[in-house]
Amino acid sequence: MSINSNWKSQGFRAQAMSTPTRGNVASPGAAFNAKDGPDHLLVLVHGILASPSDWNYVEAELKRRLGRNFLIHASSCNTYTKTFNGIDGAGRRLADEVIQVVQKTETLKKISFLAHSLGGLFARYAVAVLYSPSSSSSDSSDNYVEPTNAKSEKSSTTRGMIAGLEPINFITLATPHLGVRGRWQLPFLLGVPFLEKLAVPVAPFLVGSTGAQLFLTDGKPNRPPLLLRMASDCEDGKFISALGAFKCRILYANVSYDHMVGWRTSSIRRETELVKPPRRSLDGYKHVVDVEYCPPVPSEGAHFPPEAAKAKEAAQNTPSIQNTLEYHEIVEEEMIQGLQQLGWRKVDVSFHSALWPFLAHNNIHVKNEWLHSAGVGVVAHVADSLKQQESSPCIPASL
């Protein structure tokens, strides 16, 4: 079934910008005054087994730093065990929630996403649901492979829209963009070697269909896993086009001490591209150690070659560390090929000098202000990135 929802065929862009009931709701706060309301929607998306309260510190800090032009909305549609029901289902729920917010706020013109961990994958799926191409861009291909260098860096007039709004920033914090491998990637397994060997077959029982999708073993052997499809424009959705519509895409990644999401998958890098990071923080942003802009790389995009289908069948039927590793290496390379068609700013974070470095996964977004306060410098960097993007086409590499 195509990801194109009914609202697209009903002209959602026009509906989102001119719904008659908006602005006429009596309830205070139900709609913003068109004269002085916010024009930039920032959607915060939490991760696995979490809730909007994970963003309490971030939300307060961003409101203080960004001012009234931003409407900051912490998503609440995928709380706690709802995160187990699949990335696709969570992504659709998130898209529905964003539509409701947009319809209630008539002043909105721009949209950005800030997502932590698994929430980054929910957001990637949601923006494909919410994506509508501009009249000057092609939307005719439903092939699995995106054959061009693809929609890499387009002007604002050709990038397309997200929920009828101009897409500005897509930012993820410690998100497993390439899925996960067994070792220490699921906290439920506690790092026990015997359990880690069983990670692939055990994951769906512990975290539902989300677990199979993260380990790339969802679906039949001859069908590409969801995360690979999400590295392309395909019949499920225009995933690359939707990401490419954003003016800026930023990846924040923990270089060490994150035992849920590794550096490689959160920064969309190959193992050979992981070099020793600087140990000194950037001035004014404690624990942010490096910023690199990676321009688009021309490629034929993501494929699902026959050897991948064979490796997937082996990983599903006779799971072992060797079978899983061989399969992941094939599929991860294809995902990188697809995602690197877009330019990314990659921000490396290191909590090696923090009091509790092993809390890196939650430090990066200050889940709890008392326990995870080491991440306040990262939040400051995110806030300044968002603020600078308001008036600049790109974020300086030195930020």
CSV table of C-alpha atoms in Angstrom, one decimal:
chain,number,residue,atom,x,y,z
A,1,MET,CA,0.0,0.0,0.0
A,2,SER,CA,1.3,3.4,-0.9
A,3,ILE,CA,2.3,5.7,1.9
A,4,ASN,CA,0.5,8.6,0.2
A,5,SER,CA,-2.3,9.2,2.7
A,6,ASN,CA,-5.8,10.5,1.9
A,7,TRP,CA,-5.0,14.0,3.0
A,8,LYS,CA,-2.6,14.4,0.1
A,9,SER,CA,-5.3,13.7,-2.5
A,10,GLN,CA,-7.5,16.2,-0.6
A,11,GLY,CA,-5.0,19.0,-1.0
A,12,PHE,CA,-3.6,19.0,2.5
A,13,ARG,CA,-1.2,21.8,1.9
A,14,ALA,CA,-4.1,24.2,1.3
A,15,GLN,CA,-6.0,22.7,4.2
A,16,ALA,CA,-3.2,23.1,6.6
A,17,MET,CA,-2.7,26.7,5.7
A,18,SER,CA,-6.3,27.8,5.5
A,19,THR,CA,-8.6,25.6,7.5
A,20,PRO,CA,-11.7,27.7,8.2
A,21,THR,CA,-12.1,26.8,11.8
A,22,ARG,CA,-8.6,27.8,12.7
A,23,GLY,CA,-8.3,31.0,14.6
A,24,ASN,CA,-12.0,30.9,15.5
A,25,VAL,CA,-11.8,28.5,18.3
A,26,ALA,CA,-13.0,29.9,21.6
A,27,SER,CA,-10.7,27.9,23.9
A,28,PRO,CA,-7.7,29.9,24.9
A,29,GLY,CA,-4.5,28.6,23.3
A,30,ALA,CA,-6.4,26.3,20.9
A,31,ALA,CA,-5.3,28.6,18.1
A,32,PHE,CA,-2.7,31.3,17.8
A,33,ASN,CA,-3.5,34.9,16.7
A,34,ALA,CA,-2.3,35.3,13.1
A,35,LYS,CA,-0.8,38.7,13.9
A,36,ASP,CA,1.8,37.7,16.5
A,37,GLY,CA,1.8,33.9,16.7
A,38,PRO,CA,4.8,31.6,16.1
A,39,ASP,CA,5.7,30.9,12.5
A,40,HIS,CA,8.1,28.0,13.0
A,41,LEU,CA,7.0,24.6,14.4
A,42,LEU,CA,9.7,22.5,16.1
A,43,VAL,CA,8.6,18.9,16.8
A,44,LEU,CA,10.4,17.0,19.5
A,45,VAL,CA,10.3,13.2,19.2
A,46,HIS,CA,11.4,11.0,22.1
A,47,GLY,CA,12.9,7.5,21.9
A,48,ILE,CA,12.1,4.0,23.0
A,49,LEU,CA,10.1,3.5,26.2
A,50,ALA,CA,10.0,7.2,26.8
A,51,SER,CA,7.5,10.1,27.0
A,52,PRO,CA,7.3,13.9,26.4
A,53,SER,CA,8.7,14.5,29.8
A,54,ASP,CA,12.1,13.4,28.5
A,55,TRP,CA,12.2,16.8,26.8
A,56,ASN,CA,11.4,18.9,29.9
A,57,TYR,CA,14.9,20.5,30.1
A,58,VAL,CA,15.3,20.8,26.3
A,59,GLU,CA,11.9,22.4,25.8
A,60,ALA,CA,12.5,25.0,28.5
A,61,GLU,CA,16.0,25.8,27.3
A,62,LEU,CA,14.9,26.1,23.7
A,63,LYS,CA,12.0,28.3,24.6
A,64,ARG,CA,14.4,30.6,26.5
A,65,ARG,CA,16.9,30.7,23.7
A,66,LEU,CA,14.7,30.7,20.6
A,67,GLY,CA,12.0,33.1,21.5
A,68,ARG,CA,8.4,33.4,20.4
A,69,ASN,CA,8.9,32.7,16.8
A,70,PHE,CA,9.0,29.0,17.6
A,71,LEU,CA,6.1,26.7,18.6
A,72,ILE,CA,7.8,23.8,20.4
A,73,HIS,CA,5.7,20.7,20.5
A,74,ALA,CA,6.8,17.5,22.3
A,75,SER,CA,5.2,14.6,20.6
A,76,SER,CA,3.0,12.4,22.8
A,77,CYS,CA,1.5,9.9,20.4
A,78,ASN,CA,4.2,7.1,20.9
A,79,THR,CA,4.8,6.9,24.6
A,80,TYR,CA,6.3,3.9,26.4
A,81,THR,CA,5.3,0.5,24.9
A,82,LYS,CA,3.8,2.2,21.8
A,83,THR,CA,7.4,2.4,20.6
A,84,PHE,CA,7.4,-1.4,20.3
A,85,ASN,CA,4.7,-1.4,17.6
A,86,GLY,CA,6.9,-0.7,14.6
A,87,ILE,CA,8.7,2.3,13.1
A,88,ASP,CA,6.1,2.6,10.4
A,89,GLY,CA,3.1,2.6,12.7
A,90,ALA,CA,4.8,5.1,15.0
A,91,GLY,CA,5.8,7.2,12.1
A,92,ARG,CA,2.2,7.4,10.9
A,93,ARG,CA,0.9,8.3,14.3
A,94,LEU,CA,3.5,11.1,14.5
A,95,ALA,CA,2.5,12.4,11.1
A,96,ASP,CA,-1.2,12.5,12.3
A,97,GLU,CA,-0.2,14.4,15.4
A,98,VAL,CA,1.8,17.0,13.4
A,99,ILE,CA,-1.2,17.5,11.1
A,100,GLN,CA,-3.4,18.3,14.1
A,101,VAL,CA,-0.9,20.8,15.5
A,102,VAL,CA,-0.5,22.5,12.1
A,103,GLN,CA,-4.3,22.8,11.7
A,104,LYS,CA,-4.7,24.5,15.0
A,105,THR,CA,-1.9,27.1,14.4
A,106,GLU,CA,-2.6,29.4,11.5
A,107,THR,CA,0.6,31.4,11.7
A,108,LEU,CA,2.9,28.5,11.0
A,109,LYS,CA,5.1,28.8,7.9
A,110,LYS,CA,8.1,26.6,8.7
A,111,ILE,CA,8.8,23.2,10.3
A,112,SER,CA,11.7,21.5,12.0
A,113,PHE,CA,12.2,18.2,13.8
A,114,LEU,CA,14.5,17.3,16.7
A,115,ALA,CA,14.5,13.6,17.6
A,116,HIS,CA,16.3,11.4,20.1
A,117,SER,CA,17.3,7.8,19.5
A,118,LEU,CA,14.5,5.7,18.0
A,119,GLY,CA,12.5,8.9,17.7
A,120,GLY,CA,14.8,9.8,14.8
A,121,LEU,CA,13.5,6.8,12.8
A,122,PHE,CA,9.9,7.7,13.7
A,123,ALA,CA,10.6,11.2,12.4
A,124,ARG,CA,12.2,10.0,9.2
A,125,TYR,CA,9.1,7.9,8.4
A,126,ALA,CA,6.7,10.7,9.4
A,127,VAL,CA,8.2,13.3,7.1
A,128,ALA,CA,7.8,10.9,4.2
A,129,VAL,CA,4.1,10.7,5.1
A,130,LEU,CA,3.9,14.5,5.4
A,131,TYR,CA,5.9,15.2,2.2
A,132,SER,CA,4.4,16.9,-0.8
A,133,PRO,CA,6.6,17.7,-3.8
A,134,SER,CA,6.6,21.2,-5.2
A,135,SER,CA,5.0,21.6,-8.6
A,136,SER,CA,8.4,21.9,-10.2
A,137,SER,CA,9.8,18.7,-8.8
A,138,SER,CA,9.2,15.3,-10.3
A,139,ASP,CA,7.2,12.8,-8.3
A,140,SER,CA,6.6,10.2,-11.1
A,141,SER,CA,8.9,7.4,-10.0
A,142,ASP,CA,7.8,4.7,-7.7
A,143,ASN,CA,10.9,2.5,-8.3
A,144,TYR,CA,12.8,1.2,-5.3
A,145,VAL,CA,16.1,2.7,-6.5
A,146,GLU,CA,16.5,6.5,-6.6
A,147,PRO,CA,18.7,6.8,-9.7
A,148,THR,CA,20.0,10.3,-9.4
A,149,ASN,CA,22.1,12.3,-7.0
A,150,ALA,CA,18.9,12.9,-5.9
A,151,LYS,CA,17.3,15.7,-4.7
A,152,SER,CA,20.5,16.5,-2.8
A,153,GLU,CA,20.7,20.3,-2.3
A,154,LYS,CA,17.7,22.0,-3.9
A,155,SER,CA,16.5,25.5,-3.6
A,156,SER,CA,13.6,26.5,-1.4
A,157,THR,CA,11.3,26.7,-4.4
A,158,THR,CA,11.9,23.1,-5.5
A,159,ARG,CA,12.5,21.1,-2.3
A,160,GLY,CA,8.9,20.4,-1.5
A,161,MET,CA,6.9,20.9,1.6
A,162,ILE,CA,6.4,19.0,4.9
A,163,ALA,CA,2.8,19.2,6.3
A,164,GLY,CA,2.3,22.2,4.0
A,165,LEU,CA,5.2,24.0,5.7
A,166,GLU,CA,8.7,25.0,4.6
A,167,PRO,CA,11.1,22.3,6.0
A,168,ILE,CA,14.1,23.9,7.7
A,169,ASN,CA,16.0,21.5,10.1
A,170,PHE,CA,16.0,17.8,10.6
A,171,ILE,CA,18.1,17.0,13.6
A,172,THR,CA,18.7,13.6,15.3
A,173,LEU,CA,20.5,12.8,18.6
A,174,ALA,CA,22.0,9.3,18.9
A,175,THR,CA,19.6,7.8,16.4
A,176,PRO,CA,20.3,4.3,15.0
A,177,HIS,CA,20.0,5.3,11.3
A,178,LEU,CA,21.6,2.0,10.1
A,179,GLY,CA,19.8,-0.2,12.6
A,180,VAL,CA,21.6,-2.0,15.4
A,181,ARG,CA,23.9,-5.0,15.9
A,182,GLY,CA,23.7,-7.3,18.9
A,183,ARG,CA,26.5,-6.3,21.2
A,184,TRP,CA,25.1,-4.0,23.9
A,185,GLN,CA,22.5,-2.5,21.5
A,186,LEU,CA,19.5,-3.6,23.6
A,187,PRO,CA,19.6,-2.7,27.3
A,188,PHE,CA,17.3,-5.6,28.1
A,189,LEU,CA,20.1,-8.0,27.2
A,190,LEU,CA,22.4,-6.5,29.8
A,191,GLY,CA,25.5,-7.2,27.8
A,192,VAL,CA,25.4,-10.9,28.7
A,193,PRO,CA,27.3,-12.7,25.9
A,194,PHE,CA,24.9,-15.7,25.7
A,195,LEU,CA,21.9,-13.3,25.4
A,196,GLU,CA,23.7,-11.1,22.9
A,197,LYS,CA,24.1,-14.1,20.6
A,198,LEU,CA,20.3,-14.4,20.7
A,199,ALA,CA,19.7,-10.8,20.1
A,200,VAL,CA,18.2,-11.1,16.6
A,201,PRO,CA,15.6,-13.8,17.5
A,202,VAL,CA,15.0,-12.4,20.9
A,203,ALA,CA,14.5,-8.7,19.9
A,204,PRO,CA,11.0,-9.1,18.4
A,205,PHE,CA,9.8,-10.8,21.6
A,206,LEU,CA,11.2,-8.0,23.8
A,207,VAL,CA,10.5,-4.9,21.7
A,208,GLY,CA,7.9,-6.1,19.2
A,209,SER,CA,8.1,-5.4,15.5
A,210,THR,CA,10.3,-2.5,16.2
A,211,GLY,CA,13.0,-4.9,17.3
A,212,ALA,CA,12.9,-6.9,14.0
A,213,GLN,CA,13.1,-3.6,12.1
A,214,LEU,CA,16.1,-2.4,14.0
A,215,PHE,CA,17.9,-5.7,13.4
A,216,LEU,CA,16.9,-5.5,9.7
A,217,THR,CA,15.2,-8.9,9.9
A,218,ASP,CA,11.6,-7.8,9.4
A,219,GLY,CA,9.5,-9.1,6.5
A,220,LYS,CA,10.1,-12.0,4.1
A,221,PRO,CA,13.6,-12.9,3.0
A,222,ASN,CA,13.1,-11.5,-0.5
A,223,ARG,CA,11.8,-8.1,0.7
A,224,PRO,CA,14.1,-5.3,1.7
A,225,PRO,CA,13.9,-4.5,5.4
A,226,LEU,CA,12.1,-1.3,6.3
A,227,LEU,CA,15.2,0.7,7.2
A,228,LEU,CA,16.7,-0.1,3.7
A,229,ARG,CA,13.5,1.0,2.0
A,230,MET,CA,13.7,4.2,4.1
A,231,ALA,CA,17.1,5.0,2.5
A,232,SER,CA,15.4,5.4,-0.9
A,233,ASP,CA,12.4,6.7,-2.7
A,234,CYS,CA,10.2,3.7,-3.1
A,235,GLU,CA,6.5,2.6,-3.2
A,236,ASP,CA,6.3,3.0,0.6
A,237,GLY,CA,7.2,6.7,0.4
A,238,LYS,CA,9.5,9.3,-0.9
A,239,PHE,CA,11.9,9.0,2.1
A,240,ILE,CA,15.0,10.6,0.4
A,241,SER,CA,13.0,13.3,-1.2
A,242,ALA,CA,11.4,14.2,2.1
A,243,LEU,CA,14.7,14.4,3.9
A,244,GLY,CA,16.2,16.3,1.0
A,245,ALA,CA,13.4,18.9,1.4
A,246,PHE,CA,14.9,20.1,4.6
A,247,LYS,CA,17.3,23.0,4.4
A,248,CYS,CA,19.7,21.4,6.9
A,249,ARG,CA,20.2,17.9,8.2
A,250,ILE,CA,22.2,17.4,11.4
A,251,LEU,CA,23.4,14.2,13.1
A,252,TYR,CA,24.6,14.3,16.7
A,253,ALA,CA,26.4,11.1,17.6
A,254,ASN,CA,28.1,9.8,20.8
A,255,VAL,CA,31.6,8.7,19.9
A,256,SER,CA,31.8,6.4,23.0
A,257,TYR,CA,30.0,5.2,26.1
A,258,ASP,CA,26.7,4.9,24.4
A,259,HIS,CA,25.7,1.3,24.9
A,260,MET,CA,22.4,1.6,23.0
A,261,VAL,CA,23.3,3.3,19.8
A,262,GLY,CA,26.9,3.2,18.5
A,263,TRP,CA,28.9,6.0,16.8
A,264,ARG,CA,28.8,4.3,13.4
A,265,THR,CA,25.0,4.0,13.1
A,266,SER,CA,24.2,7.4,14.7
A,267,SER,CA,26.6,9.3,12.4
A,268,ILE,CA,25.9,7.2,9.2
A,269,ARG,CA,29.5,6.2,8.8
A,270,ARG,CA,31.4,3.1,7.7
A,271,GLU,CA,33.7,1.5,10.2
A,272,THR,CA,36.7,2.7,8.2
A,273,GLU,CA,35.5,6.3,8.5
A,274,LEU,CA,35.5,6.2,12.3
A,275,VAL,CA,38.7,8.0,13.3
A,276,LYS,CA,39.9,9.0,16.7
A,277,PRO,CA,37.9,12.1,17.7
A,278,PRO,CA,39.3,15.2,19.3
A,279,ARG,CA,39.2,15.2,23.1
A,280,ARG,CA,38.8,18.9,23.6
A,281,SER,CA,35.3,20.4,23.5
A,282,LEU,CA,34.4,23.3,21.2
A,283,ASP,CA,34.5,26.6,22.9
A,284,GLY,CA,31.1,27.2,24.7
A,285,TYR,CA,29.8,23.7,24.0
A,286,LYS,CA,31.2,21.3,26.5
A,287,HIS,CA,31.4,17.7,25.2
A,288,VAL,CA,30.8,18.7,21.6
A,289,VAL,CA,34.2,17.8,20.1
A,290,ASP,CA,33.9,18.0,16.3
A,291,VAL,CA,31.6,19.3,13.5
A,292,GLU,CA,32.0,18.1,10.0
A,293,TYR,CA,29.9,18.8,6.9
A,294,CYS,CA,29.6,15.9,4.5
A,295,PRO,CA,28.4,17.0,1.1
A,296,PRO,CA,26.2,14.8,-1.1
A,297,VAL,CA,27.9,11.8,-2.7
A,298,PRO,CA,26.6,10.8,-6.1
A,299,SER,CA,25.4,7.2,-6.2
A,300,GLU,CA,22.8,5.0,-7.7
A,301,GLY,CA,21.1,4.9,-4.3
A,302,ALA,CA,20.1,1.9,-2.2
A,303,HIS,CA,19.5,-1.6,-3.6
A,304,PHE,CA,18.6,-5.0,-2.2
A,305,PRO,CA,20.9,-7.3,-4.2
A,306,PRO,CA,20.3,-11.1,-4.4
A,307,GLU,CA,23.2,-11.8,-1.9
A,308,ALA,CA,21.4,-9.6,0.6
A,309,ALA,CA,18.2,-11.6,0.3
A,310,LYS,CA,20.2,-14.8,0.8
A,311,ALA,CA,22.0,-13.4,3.8
A,312,LYS,CA,18.7,-12.2,5.3
A,313,GLU,CA,17.2,-15.6,5.0
A,314,ALA,CA,20.2,-17.1,6.8
A,315,ALA,CA,20.0,-14.4,9.5
A,316,GLN,CA,16.3,-15.2,10.0
A,317,ASN,CA,16.4,-19.0,9.9
A,318,THR,CA,19.8,-19.8,11.5
A,319,PRO,CA,20.7,-16.7,13.5
A,320,SER,CA,24.3,-16.5,14.5
A,321,ILE,CA,26.9,-13.8,15.0
A,322,GLN,CA,28.5,-14.6,11.7
A,323,ASN,CA,25.3,-14.8,9.7
A,324,THR,CA,24.0,-11.5,11.2
A,325,LEU,CA,27.3,-9.7,10.7
A,326,GLU,CA,27.5,-10.7,7.0
A,327,TYR,CA,23.9,-9.6,6.4
A,328,HIS,CA,24.3,-6.3,8.2
A,329,GLU,CA,27.5,-5.4,6.4
A,330,ILE,CA,25.7,-5.8,3.0
A,331,VAL,CA,22.6,-3.9,4.0
A,332,GLU,CA,24.4,-1.2,5.9
A,333,GLU,CA,26.5,-0.3,2.9
A,334,GLU,CA,23.4,0.0,0.8
A,335,MET,CA,21.7,2.3,3.4
A,336,ILE,CA,24.8,4.5,3.4
A,337,GLN,CA,24.8,4.6,-0.3
A,338,GLY,CA,21.2,5.8,-0.2
A,339,LEU,CA,21.5,8.3,2.7
A,340,GLN,CA,24.8,9.9,1.5
A,341,GLN,CA,23.0,11.2,-1.6
A,342,LEU,CA,22.1,14.0,0.8
A,343,GLY,CA,24.4,16.4,2.6
A,344,TRP,CA,24.7,16.0,6.4
A,345,ARG,CA,26.3,18.0,9.1
A,346,LYS,CA,27.8,15.5,11.6
A,347,VAL,CA,28.4,16.6,15.2
A,348,ASP,CA,30.5,14.3,17.4
A,349,VAL,CA,29.9,14.3,21.1
A,350,SER,CA,32.2,12.8,23.7
A,351,PHE,CA,31.3,12.4,27.4
A,352,HIS,CA,34.7,10.8,28.3
A,353,SER,CA,35.4,13.5,30.9
A,354,ALA,CA,31.9,13.5,32.4
A,355,LEU,CA,31.2,12.3,35.9
A,356,TRP,CA,28.9,9.6,34.5
A,357,PRO,CA,30.1,8.9,30.9
A,358,PHE,CA,28.2,5.7,30.7
A,359,LEU,CA,24.9,7.7,30.7
A,360,ALA,CA,25.9,9.1,27.3
A,361,HIS,CA,22.7,8.0,25.5
A,362,ASN,CA,20.5,10.1,27.8
A,363,ASN,CA,23.1,12.8,28.6
A,364,ILE,CA,23.0,13.9,24.9
A,365,HIS,CA,19.5,15.3,25.4
A,366,VAL,CA,19.5,15.8,29.2
A,367,LYS,CA,16.7,13.4,29.9
A,368,ASN,CA,16.9,14.3,33.6
A,369,GLU,CA,18.3,17.7,34.5
A,370,TRP,CA,19.9,16.4,37.6
A,371,LEU,CA,21.2,13.0,36.4
A,372,HIS,CA,22.1,13.9,32.8
A,373,SER,CA,23.3,17.5,33.1
A,374,ALA,CA,26.5,16.7,31.3
A,375,GLY,CA,24.6,17.3,28.1
A,376,VAL,CA,23.7,20.9,28.6
A,377,GLY,CA,26.5,22.0,26.2
A,378,VAL,CA,25.0,19.7,23.5
A,379,VAL,CA,21.6,21.3,24.0
A,380,ALA,CA,23.1,24.7,23.7
A,381,HIS,CA,24.8,23.7,20.4
A,382,VAL,CA,21.4,22.5,19.1
A,383,ALA,CA,19.7,25.7,20.2
A,384,ASP,CA,22.3,27.9,18.5
A,385,SER,CA,22.1,25.7,15.3
A,386,LEU,CA,18.4,26.2,15.2
A,387,LYS,CA,18.7,29.9,15.9
A,388,GLN,CA,21.4,30.5,13.3
A,389,GLN,CA,19.4,28.6,10.6
A,390,GLU,CA,16.7,31.1,10.9
A,391,SER,CA,18.8,33.7,9.2
A,392,SER,CA,21.5,31.7,7.5
A,393,PRO,CA,21.3,29.2,4.6
A,394,CYS,CA,23.8,26.9,6.3
A,395,ILE,CA,25.5,26.4,9.7
A,396,PRO,CA,29.2,27.4,9.8
A,397,ALA,CA,31.4,24.3,10.3
A,398,SER,CA,33.0,26.0,13.3
A,399,LEU,CA,29.8,26.2,15.3
